[in-house]
Short mmCIF file of C-alpha atoms and ligand atoms in Angstrom, two decimals:
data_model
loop_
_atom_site.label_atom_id
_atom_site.label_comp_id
_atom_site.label_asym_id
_atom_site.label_seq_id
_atom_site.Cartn_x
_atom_site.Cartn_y
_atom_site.Cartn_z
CA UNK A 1271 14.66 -24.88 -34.49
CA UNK A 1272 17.51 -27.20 -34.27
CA UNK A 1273 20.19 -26.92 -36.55
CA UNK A 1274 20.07 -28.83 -39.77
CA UNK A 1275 21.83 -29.34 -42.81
CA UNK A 1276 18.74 -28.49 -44.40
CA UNK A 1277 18.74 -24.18 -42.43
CA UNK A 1278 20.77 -22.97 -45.65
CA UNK A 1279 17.67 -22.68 -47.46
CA UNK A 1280 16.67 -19.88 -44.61
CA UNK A 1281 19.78 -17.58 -46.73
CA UNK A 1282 17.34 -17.81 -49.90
CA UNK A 1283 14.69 -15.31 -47.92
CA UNK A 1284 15.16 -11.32 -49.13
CA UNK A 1285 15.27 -8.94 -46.76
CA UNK A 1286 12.45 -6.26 -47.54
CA UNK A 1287 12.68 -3.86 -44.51
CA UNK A 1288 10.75 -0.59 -45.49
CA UNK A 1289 13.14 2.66 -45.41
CA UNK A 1290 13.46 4.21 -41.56
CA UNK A 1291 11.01 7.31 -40.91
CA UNK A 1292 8.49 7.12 -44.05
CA UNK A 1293 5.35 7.12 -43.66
CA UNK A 1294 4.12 3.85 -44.59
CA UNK A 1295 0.96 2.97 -46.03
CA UNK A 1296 -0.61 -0.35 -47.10
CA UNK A 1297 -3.46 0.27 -49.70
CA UNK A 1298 -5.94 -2.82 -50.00
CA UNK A 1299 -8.44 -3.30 -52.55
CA UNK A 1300 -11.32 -5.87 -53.41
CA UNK A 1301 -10.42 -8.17 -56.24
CA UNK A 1302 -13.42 -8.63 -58.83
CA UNK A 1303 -15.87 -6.89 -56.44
CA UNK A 1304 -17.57 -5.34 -59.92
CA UNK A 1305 -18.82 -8.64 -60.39
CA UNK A 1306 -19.04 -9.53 -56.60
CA UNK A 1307 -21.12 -6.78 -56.53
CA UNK A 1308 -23.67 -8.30 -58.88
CA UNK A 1309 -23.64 -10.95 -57.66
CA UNK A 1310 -24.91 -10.19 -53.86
CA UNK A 1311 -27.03 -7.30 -55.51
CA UNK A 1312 -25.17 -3.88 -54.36
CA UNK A 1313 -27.23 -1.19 -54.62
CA UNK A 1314 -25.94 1.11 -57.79
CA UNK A 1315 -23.68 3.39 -57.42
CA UNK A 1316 -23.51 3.26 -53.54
CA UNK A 1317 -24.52 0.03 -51.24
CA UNK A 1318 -24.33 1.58 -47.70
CA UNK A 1319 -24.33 -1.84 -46.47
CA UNK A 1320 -20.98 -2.72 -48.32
CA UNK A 1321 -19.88 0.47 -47.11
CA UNK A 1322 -20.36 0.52 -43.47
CA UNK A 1323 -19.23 -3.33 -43.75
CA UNK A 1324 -15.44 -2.08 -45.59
CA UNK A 1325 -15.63 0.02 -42.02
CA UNK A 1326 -16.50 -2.69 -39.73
CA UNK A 1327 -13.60 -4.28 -40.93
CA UNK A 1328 -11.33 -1.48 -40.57
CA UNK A 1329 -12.21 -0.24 -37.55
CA UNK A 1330 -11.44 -3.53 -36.44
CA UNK A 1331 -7.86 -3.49 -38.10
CA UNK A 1332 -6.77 -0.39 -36.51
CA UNK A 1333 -7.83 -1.89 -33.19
CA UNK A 1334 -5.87 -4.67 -33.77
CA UNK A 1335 -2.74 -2.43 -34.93
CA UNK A 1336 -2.18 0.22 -32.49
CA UNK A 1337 0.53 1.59 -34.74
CA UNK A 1338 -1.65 2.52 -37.12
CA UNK A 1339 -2.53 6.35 -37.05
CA UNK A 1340 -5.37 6.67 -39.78
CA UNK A 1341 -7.31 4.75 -42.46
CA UNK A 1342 -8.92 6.00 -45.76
CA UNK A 1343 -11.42 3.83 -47.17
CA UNK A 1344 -13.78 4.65 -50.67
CA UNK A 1345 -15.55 2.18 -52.66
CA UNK A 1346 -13.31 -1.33 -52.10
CA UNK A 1347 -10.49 0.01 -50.97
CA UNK A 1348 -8.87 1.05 -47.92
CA UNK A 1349 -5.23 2.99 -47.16
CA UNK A 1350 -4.30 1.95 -43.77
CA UNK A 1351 -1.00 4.53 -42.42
CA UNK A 1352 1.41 3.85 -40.10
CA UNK A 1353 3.40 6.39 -38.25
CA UNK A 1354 7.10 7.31 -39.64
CA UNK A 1355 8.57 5.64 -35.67
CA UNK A 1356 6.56 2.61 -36.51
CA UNK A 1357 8.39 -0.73 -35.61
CA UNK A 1358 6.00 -3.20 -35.78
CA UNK A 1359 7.53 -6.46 -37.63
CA UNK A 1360 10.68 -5.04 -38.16
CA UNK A 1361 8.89 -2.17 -40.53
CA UNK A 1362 9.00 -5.75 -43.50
CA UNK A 1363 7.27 -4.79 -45.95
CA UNK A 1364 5.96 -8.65 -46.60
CA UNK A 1365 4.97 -9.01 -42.82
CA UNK A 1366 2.97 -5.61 -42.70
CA UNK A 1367 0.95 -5.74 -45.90
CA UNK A 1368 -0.25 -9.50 -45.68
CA UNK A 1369 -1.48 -8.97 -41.89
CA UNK A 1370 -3.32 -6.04 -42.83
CA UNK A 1371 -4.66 -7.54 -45.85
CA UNK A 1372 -5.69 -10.84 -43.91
CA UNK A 1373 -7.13 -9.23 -40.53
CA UNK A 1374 -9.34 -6.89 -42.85
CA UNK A 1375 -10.29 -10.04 -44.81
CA UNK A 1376 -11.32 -12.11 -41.98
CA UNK A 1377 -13.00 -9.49 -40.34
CA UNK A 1378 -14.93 -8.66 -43.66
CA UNK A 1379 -16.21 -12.15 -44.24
CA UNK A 1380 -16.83 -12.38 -40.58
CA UNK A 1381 -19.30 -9.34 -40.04
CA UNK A 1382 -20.19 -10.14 -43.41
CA UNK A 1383 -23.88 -11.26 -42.43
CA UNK A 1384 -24.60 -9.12 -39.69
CA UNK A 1385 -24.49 -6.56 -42.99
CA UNK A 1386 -26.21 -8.73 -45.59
CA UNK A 1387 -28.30 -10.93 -43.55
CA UNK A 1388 -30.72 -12.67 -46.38
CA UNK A 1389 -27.18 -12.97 -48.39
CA UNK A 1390 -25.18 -15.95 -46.92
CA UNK A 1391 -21.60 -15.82 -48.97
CA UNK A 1392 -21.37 -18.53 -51.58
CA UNK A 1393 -18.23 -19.95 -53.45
CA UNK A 1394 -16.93 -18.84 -55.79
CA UNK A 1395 -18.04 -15.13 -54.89
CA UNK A 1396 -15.76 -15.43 -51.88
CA UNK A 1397 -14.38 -11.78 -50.91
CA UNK A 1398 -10.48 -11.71 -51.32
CA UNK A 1399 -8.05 -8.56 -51.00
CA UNK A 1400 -4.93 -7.22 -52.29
CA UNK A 1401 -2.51 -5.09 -50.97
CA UNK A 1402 0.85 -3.40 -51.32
CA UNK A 1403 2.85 -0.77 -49.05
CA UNK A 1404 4.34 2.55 -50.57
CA UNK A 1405 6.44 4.59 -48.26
CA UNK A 1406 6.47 8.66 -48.40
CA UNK A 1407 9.14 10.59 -47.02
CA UNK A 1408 7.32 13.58 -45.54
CA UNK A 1409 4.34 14.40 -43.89
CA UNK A 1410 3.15 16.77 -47.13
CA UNK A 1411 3.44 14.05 -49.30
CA UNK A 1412 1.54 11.52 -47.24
CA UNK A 1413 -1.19 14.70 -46.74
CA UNK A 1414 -1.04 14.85 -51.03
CA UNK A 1415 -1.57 10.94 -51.01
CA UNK A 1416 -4.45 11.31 -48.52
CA UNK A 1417 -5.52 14.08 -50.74
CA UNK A 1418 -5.56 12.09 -53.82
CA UNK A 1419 -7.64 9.11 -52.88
CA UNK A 1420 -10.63 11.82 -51.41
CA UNK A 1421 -10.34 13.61 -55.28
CA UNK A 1422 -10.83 10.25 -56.60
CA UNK A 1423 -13.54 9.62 -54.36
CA UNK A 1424 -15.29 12.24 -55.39
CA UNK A 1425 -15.07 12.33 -59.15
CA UNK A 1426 -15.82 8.47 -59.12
CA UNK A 1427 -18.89 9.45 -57.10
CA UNK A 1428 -20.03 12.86 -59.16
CA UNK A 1429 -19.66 10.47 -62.15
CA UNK A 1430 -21.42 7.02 -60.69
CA UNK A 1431 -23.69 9.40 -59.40
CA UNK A 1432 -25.08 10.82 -62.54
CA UNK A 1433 -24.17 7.64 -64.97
CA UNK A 1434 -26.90 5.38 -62.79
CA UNK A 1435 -29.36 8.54 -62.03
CA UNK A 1436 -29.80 8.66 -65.95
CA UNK A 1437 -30.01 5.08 -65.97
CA UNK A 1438 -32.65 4.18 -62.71
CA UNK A 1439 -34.66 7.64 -63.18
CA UNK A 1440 -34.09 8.86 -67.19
CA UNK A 1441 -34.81 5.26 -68.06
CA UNK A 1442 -31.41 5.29 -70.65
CA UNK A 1443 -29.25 1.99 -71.36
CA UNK A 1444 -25.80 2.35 -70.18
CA UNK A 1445 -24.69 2.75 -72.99
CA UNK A 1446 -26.51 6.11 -74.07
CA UNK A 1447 -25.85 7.70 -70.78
CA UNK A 1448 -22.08 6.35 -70.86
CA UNK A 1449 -22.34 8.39 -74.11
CA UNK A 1450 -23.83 10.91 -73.14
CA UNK A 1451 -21.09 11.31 -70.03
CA UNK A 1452 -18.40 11.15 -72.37
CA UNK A 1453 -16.10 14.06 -72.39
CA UNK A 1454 -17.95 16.18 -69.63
CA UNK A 1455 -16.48 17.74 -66.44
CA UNK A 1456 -18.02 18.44 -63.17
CA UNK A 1457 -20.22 21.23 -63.81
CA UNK A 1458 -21.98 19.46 -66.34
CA UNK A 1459 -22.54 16.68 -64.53
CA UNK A 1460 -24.00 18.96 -61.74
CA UNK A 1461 -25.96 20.57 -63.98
CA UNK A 1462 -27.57 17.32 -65.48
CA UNK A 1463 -28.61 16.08 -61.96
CA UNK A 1464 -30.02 19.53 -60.91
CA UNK A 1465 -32.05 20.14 -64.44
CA UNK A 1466 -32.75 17.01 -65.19
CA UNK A 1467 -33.68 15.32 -62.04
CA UNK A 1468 -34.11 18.24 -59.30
CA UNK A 1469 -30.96 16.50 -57.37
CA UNK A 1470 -28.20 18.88 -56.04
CA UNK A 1471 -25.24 16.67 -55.61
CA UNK A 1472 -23.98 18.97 -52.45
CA UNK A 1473 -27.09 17.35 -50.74
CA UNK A 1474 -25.84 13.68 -51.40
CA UNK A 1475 -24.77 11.88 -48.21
CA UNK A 1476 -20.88 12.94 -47.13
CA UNK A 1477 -20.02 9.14 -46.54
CA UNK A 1478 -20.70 8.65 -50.33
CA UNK A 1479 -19.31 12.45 -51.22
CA UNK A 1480 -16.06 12.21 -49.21
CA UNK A 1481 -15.29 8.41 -48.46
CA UNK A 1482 -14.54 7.74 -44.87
CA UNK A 1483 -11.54 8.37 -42.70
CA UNK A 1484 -11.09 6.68 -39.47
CA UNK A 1485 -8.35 7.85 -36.46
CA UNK A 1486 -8.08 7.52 -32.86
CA UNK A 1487 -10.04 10.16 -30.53
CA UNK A 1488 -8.67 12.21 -28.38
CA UNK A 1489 -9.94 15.57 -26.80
CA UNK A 1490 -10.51 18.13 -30.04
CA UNK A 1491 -8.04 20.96 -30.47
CA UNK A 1492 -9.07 24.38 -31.79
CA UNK A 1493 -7.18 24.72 -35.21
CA UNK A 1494 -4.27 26.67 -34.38
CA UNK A 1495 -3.76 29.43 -37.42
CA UNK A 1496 0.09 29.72 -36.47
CA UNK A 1497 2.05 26.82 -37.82
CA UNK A 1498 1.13 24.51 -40.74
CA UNK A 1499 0.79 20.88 -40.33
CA UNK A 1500 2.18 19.15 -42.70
CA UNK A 1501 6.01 19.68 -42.74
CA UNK A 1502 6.73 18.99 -38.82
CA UNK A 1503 8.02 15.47 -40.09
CA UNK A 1504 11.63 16.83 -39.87
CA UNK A 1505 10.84 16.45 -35.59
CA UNK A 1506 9.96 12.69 -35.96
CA UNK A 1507 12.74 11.98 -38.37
CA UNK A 1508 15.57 13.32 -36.02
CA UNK A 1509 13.89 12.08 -32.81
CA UNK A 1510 15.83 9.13 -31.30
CA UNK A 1511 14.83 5.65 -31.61
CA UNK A 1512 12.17 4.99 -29.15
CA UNK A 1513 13.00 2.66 -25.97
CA UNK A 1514 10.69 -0.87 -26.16
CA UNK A 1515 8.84 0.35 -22.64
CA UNK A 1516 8.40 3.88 -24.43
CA UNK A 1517 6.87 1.81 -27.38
CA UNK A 1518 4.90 -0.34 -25.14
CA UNK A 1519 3.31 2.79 -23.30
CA UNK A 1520 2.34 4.33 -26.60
CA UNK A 1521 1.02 1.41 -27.28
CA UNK A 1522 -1.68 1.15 -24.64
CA UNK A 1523 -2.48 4.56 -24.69
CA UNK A 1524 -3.62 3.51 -28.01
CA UNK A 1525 -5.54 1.15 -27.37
CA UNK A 1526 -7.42 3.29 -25.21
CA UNK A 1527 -8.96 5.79 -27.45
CA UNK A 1528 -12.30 4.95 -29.12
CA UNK A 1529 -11.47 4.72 -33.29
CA UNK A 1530 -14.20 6.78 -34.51
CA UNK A 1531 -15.31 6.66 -38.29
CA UNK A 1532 -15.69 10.23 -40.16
CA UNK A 1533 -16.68 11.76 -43.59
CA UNK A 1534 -14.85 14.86 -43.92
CA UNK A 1535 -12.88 16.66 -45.78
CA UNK A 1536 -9.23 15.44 -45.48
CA UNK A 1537 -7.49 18.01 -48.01
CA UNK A 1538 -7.78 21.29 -46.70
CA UNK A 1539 -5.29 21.78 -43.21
CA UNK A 1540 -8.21 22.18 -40.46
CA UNK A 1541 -8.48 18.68 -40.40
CA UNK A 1542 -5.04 17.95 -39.30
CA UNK A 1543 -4.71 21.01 -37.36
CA UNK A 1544 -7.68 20.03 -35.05
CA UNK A 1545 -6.45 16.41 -34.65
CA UNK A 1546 -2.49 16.85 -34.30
CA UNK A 1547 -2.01 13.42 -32.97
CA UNK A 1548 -2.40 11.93 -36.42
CA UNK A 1549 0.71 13.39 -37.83
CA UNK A 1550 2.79 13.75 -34.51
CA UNK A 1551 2.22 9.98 -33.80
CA UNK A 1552 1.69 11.04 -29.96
CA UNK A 1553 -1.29 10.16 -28.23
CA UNK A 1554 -3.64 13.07 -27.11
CA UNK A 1555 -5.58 13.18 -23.73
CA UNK A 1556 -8.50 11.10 -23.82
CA UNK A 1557 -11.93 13.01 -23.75
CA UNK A 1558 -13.74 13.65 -20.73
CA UNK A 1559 -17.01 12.69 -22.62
CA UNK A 1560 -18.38 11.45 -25.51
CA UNK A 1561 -19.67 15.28 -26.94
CA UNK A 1562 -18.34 14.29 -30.69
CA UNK A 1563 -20.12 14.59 -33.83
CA UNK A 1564 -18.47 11.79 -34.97
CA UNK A 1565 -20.10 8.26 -35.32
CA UNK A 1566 -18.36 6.84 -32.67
CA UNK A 1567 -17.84 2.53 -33.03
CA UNK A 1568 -16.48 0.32 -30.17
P1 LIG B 2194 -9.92 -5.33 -59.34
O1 LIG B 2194 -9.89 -6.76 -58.95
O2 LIG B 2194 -8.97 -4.97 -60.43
O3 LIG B 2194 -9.81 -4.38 -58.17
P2 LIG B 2194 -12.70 -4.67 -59.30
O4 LIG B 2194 -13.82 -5.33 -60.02
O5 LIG B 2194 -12.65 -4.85 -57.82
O6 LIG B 2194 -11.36 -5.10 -59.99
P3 LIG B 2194 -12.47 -1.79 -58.85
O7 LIG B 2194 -11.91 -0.79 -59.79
O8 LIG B 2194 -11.71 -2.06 -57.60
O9 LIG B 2194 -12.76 -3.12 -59.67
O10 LIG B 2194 -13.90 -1.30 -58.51
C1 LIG B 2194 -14.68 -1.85 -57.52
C2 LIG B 2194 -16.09 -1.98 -58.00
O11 LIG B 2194 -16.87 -2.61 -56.96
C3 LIG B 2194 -16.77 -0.66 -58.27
O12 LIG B 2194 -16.58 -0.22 -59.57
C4 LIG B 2194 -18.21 -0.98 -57.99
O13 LIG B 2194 -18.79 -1.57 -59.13
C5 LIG B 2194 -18.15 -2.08 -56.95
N1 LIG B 2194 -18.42 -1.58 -55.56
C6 LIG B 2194 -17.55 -1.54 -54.55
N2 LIG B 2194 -18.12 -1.04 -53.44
C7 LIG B 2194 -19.40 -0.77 -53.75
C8 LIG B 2194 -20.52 -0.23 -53.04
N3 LIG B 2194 -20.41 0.13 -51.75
N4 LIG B 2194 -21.68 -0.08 -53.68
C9 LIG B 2194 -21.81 -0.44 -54.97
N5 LIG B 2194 -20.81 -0.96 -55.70
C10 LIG B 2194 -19.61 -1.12 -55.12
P1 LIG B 2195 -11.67 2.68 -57.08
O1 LIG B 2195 -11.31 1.43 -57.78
O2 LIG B 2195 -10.59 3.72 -57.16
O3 LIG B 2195 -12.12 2.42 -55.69
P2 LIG B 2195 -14.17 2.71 -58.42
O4 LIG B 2195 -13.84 1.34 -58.73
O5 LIG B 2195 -15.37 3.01 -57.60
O6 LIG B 2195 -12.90 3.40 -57.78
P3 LIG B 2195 -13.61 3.32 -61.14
O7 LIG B 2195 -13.63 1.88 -61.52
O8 LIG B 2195 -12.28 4.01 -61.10
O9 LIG B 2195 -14.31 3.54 -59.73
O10 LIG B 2195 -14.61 4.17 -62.00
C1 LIG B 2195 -15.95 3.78 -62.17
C2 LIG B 2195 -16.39 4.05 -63.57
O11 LIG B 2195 -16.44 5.43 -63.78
C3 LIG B 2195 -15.46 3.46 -64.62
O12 LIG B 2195 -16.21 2.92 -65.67
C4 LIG B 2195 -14.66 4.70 -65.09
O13 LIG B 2195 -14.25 4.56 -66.43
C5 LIG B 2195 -15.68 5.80 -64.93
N1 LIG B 2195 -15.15 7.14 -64.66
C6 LIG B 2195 -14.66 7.57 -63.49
N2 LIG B 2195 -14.33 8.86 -63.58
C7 LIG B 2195 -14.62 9.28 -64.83
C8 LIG B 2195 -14.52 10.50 -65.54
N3 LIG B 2195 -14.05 11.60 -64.96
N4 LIG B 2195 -14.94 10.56 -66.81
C9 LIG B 2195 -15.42 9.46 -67.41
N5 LIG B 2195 -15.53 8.27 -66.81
C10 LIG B 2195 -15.14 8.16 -65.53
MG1 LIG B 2196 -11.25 -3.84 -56.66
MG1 LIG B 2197 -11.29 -0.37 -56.23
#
């Protein structure tokens, strides 16, 4: 740009860098997709359609963003991490959380009908996202944050669960069984499905139990009992700045492994233990051949 009298204005912009060596991660969530909902007919409490469409669209983002080293996604919302050496745009805050939010938007309106064929999108009901970033300092805390949004997965589920069994197969208004609901913790809930309706919850499908958590493959590791993962972030925070060509390598290694789409359980340590690339931020060796359990998405 030439220079004008007019490039002061360029001094009005804020610099919004995100700290050095935090974990980073950009949460995005549906705006009015309770009503949205309604209006294209989701299946109460869980549309698979919606859901395997929120993963479309993700799997697609982390494609796009090689940086990122794992995505959380439950209901309309998805937590999209990137790696504490992450230097994509400068680590700006701005940058990062509107390209995430975007790509996943376009992406979701795009595979939109390959998911809801007989359902063409109609103004105003137009999909739209939010999105922020929140940066954690260690590896534990990122783990707790991880943690948090599979706890809320679950008691969101346990309770949708029960509130629209009572309502589709006990024939109550919401209101009654929102009543009803009122005040009762997990067992009870459990127990209401079981006695009630002859449902055991543990038998409900794990993408609606545990949400769905998608990562990079490389060859499986046997969970190692010696060390615990979680607190190795000290390593990555005193490691040098990487070189561009070391960046650049890490990069296409990246883009090499298949991101594979998985409903397990995220708090307890075998998870990370088996798949030490995700915290370590290096890339594993790629497997030999496709002898996952995992549904696997190109
Ligand atoms: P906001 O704009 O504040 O986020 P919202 O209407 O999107 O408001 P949320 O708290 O984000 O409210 O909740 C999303 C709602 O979207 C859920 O409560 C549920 O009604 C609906 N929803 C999202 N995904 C699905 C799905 N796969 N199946 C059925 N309903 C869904
Ligand atoms: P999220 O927005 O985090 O993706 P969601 O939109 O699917 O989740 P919420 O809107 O948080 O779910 O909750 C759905 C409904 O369940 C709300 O009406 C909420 O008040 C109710 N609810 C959730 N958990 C409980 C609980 N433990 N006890 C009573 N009501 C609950
Ligand atoms: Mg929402
Ligand atoms: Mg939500």
């Amino acid at each position: 740009m030439a220079n004008s009298k007019f490039e002061y204005v360029k001094d009005f912009e804020q610099p919004d860098a995100l700290l050095p060596n935090t974990w980073i991660v950009v949460r995005i969530d549906g705006r009015g997709f309770h009503k949205l909902s309604d209006h294209y007919a989701f299946v109460k409490p869980n549309d698979r359609r919606a859901l395997d469409l929120m993963n479309a669209a993700a799997v697609a983002v982390m494609k796009d963003l090689p940086d990122l080293c794992i995505a959380y996604g439950v209901s309309d919302e998805y937590s999209f991490v990137f790696h504490p050496t992450c230097q994509l745009f400068e680590r700006r805050n701005a940058k990062l959380v509107t390209t995430i939010v975007s790509t996943f938007t376009a992406y979701y309106i795009h595979l939109w009908s390959t998911y809801f064929p007989s359902k063409p999108l109609q103004p105003p009901y137009l999909p739209s996202f939010d999105g922020r970033a929140v940066i954690y300092p260690s590896a534990r805390i990122l783990r707790d944050y991880m943690s948090w949004r599979q706890v809320d997965c679950h008691i969101n589920n346990l309770y949708n669960t029960t509130f629209w069994t009572m309502v589709q197969q006990g024939d109550m208004s919401n209101t009654d069984a929102e009543q009803e609901l009122k005040g009762t913790v997990s067992a009870d809930k459990n127990e209401i499905l079981f006695k009630r309706f002859g449902i055991n919850y543990n038998n409900e499908e794990e993408i609606y139990k545990k949400g769905s958590v998608l990562y990079r493959q490389y060859e499986l590791q046997q969970p190692s009992q010696e060390h615990e993962v979680g607190d190795e972030d000290e390593s990555s925070i005193s490691e040098p700045k990487q070189s561009r060509s070391q960046q650049d390598k890490l990069k296409k290694l990246r883009r090499k492994a298949q991101v594979v789409v998985d409903h397990v359980d995220i708090i307890r340590d075998e998870f990370w233990q088996r798949r030490p690339w995700i915290l370590s931020g290096k890339p594993g060796k790629l497997p030999a051949a496709d002898s996952n359990d995992t549904q696997a998405t190109q």
